[in-house]
Coordinates of C-alpha atoms in Angstrom, one line a residue:
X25 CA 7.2 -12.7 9.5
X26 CA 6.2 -9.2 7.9
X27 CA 4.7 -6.5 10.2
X28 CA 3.9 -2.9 8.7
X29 CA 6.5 -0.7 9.3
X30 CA 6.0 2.7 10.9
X31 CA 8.3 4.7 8.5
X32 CA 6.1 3.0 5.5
X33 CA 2.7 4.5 7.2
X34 CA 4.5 8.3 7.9
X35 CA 5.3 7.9 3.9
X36 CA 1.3 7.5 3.6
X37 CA 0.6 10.8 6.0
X38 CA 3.5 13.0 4.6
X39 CA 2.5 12.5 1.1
X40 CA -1.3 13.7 2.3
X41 CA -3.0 10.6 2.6
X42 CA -5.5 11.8 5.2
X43 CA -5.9 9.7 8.2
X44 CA -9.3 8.0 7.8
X45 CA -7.4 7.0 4.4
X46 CA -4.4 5.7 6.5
X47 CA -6.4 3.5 8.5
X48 CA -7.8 2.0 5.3
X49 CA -4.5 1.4 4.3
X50 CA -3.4 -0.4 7.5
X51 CA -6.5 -2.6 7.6
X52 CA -6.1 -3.7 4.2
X53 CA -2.6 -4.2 4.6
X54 CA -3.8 -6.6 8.2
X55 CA -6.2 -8.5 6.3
X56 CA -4.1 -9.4 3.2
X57 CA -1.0 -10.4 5.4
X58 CA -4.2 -12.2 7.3
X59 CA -4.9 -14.2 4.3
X60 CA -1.5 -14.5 3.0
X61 CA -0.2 -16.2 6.2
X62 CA -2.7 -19.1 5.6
X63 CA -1.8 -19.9 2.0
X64 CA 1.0 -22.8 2.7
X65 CA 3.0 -21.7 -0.7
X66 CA 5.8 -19.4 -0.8
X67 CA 5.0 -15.8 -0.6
X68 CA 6.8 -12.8 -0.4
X69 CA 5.2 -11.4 2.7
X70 CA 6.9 -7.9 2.7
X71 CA 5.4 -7.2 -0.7
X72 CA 2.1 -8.6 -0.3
X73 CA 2.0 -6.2 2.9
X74 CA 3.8 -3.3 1.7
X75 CA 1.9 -3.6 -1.8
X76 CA -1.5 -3.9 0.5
X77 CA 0.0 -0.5 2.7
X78 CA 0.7 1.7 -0.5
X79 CA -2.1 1.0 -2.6
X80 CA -4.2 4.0 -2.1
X81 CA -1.1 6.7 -1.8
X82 CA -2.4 8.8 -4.7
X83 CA -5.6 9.8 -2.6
X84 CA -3.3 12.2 -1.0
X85 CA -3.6 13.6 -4.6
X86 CA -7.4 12.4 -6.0
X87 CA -10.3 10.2 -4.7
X88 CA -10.6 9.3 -8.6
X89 CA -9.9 6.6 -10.8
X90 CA -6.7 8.0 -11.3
X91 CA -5.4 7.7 -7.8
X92 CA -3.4 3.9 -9.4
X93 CA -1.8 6.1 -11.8
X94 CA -0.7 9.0 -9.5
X95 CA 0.0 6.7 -6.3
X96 CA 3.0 4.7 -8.7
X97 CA 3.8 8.2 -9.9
X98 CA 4.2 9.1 -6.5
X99 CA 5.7 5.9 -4.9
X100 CA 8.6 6.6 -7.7
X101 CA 8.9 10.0 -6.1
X102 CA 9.3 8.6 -2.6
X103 CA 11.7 5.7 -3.8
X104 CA 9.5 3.0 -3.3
X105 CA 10.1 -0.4 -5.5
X106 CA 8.8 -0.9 -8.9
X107 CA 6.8 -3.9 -7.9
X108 CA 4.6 -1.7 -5.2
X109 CA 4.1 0.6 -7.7
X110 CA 3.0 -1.5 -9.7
X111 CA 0.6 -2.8 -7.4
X112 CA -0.8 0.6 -7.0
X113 CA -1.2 1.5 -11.0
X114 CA -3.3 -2.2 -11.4
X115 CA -5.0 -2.4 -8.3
X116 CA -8.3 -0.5 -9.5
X117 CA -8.5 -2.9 -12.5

């Protein structure tokens, strides 16, 4: 079983994200590990919560469309996997 990770959430707060952002993060990141444990096929738990975590890191940047773009940008920059950053890019489409 998957729980958020502390270091993952100071990666939020040292790239900017501001707090009340962070706490979006983190309940997002609850509530699709929430779901994700009730589906009875095989999922990757980590990156379902991880990718759920990260997905608005480029507000530490903008508020704007953009922020996909920058937060993969950015998850690249902090060494993050390509499939989380990929997550971020798509998610606001």
């Amino acid at each position: 079983m998957y729980k958020i990770d502390e270091s993952d959430v100071d990666i939020l707060r040292k790239a900017g994200v501001s707090e009340e952002d962070v706490n979006h993060c983190i309940k997002v990141a609850e509530k699709a590990l929430e779901i994700a444990n009730k589906i009875r096929a095989k999922i990757d738990l980590e990156l379902v919560g991880r990718g759920a975590l990260f997905h608005d890191l480029g507000k530490a940047k903008t508020h704007g469309l953009e922020h996909g773009k920058i937060g993969a940008e950015l998850g690249k920059s902090f060494g993050l996997p390509d499939e989380i950053n990929s997550i971020m890019e798509k998610h606001i489409r």
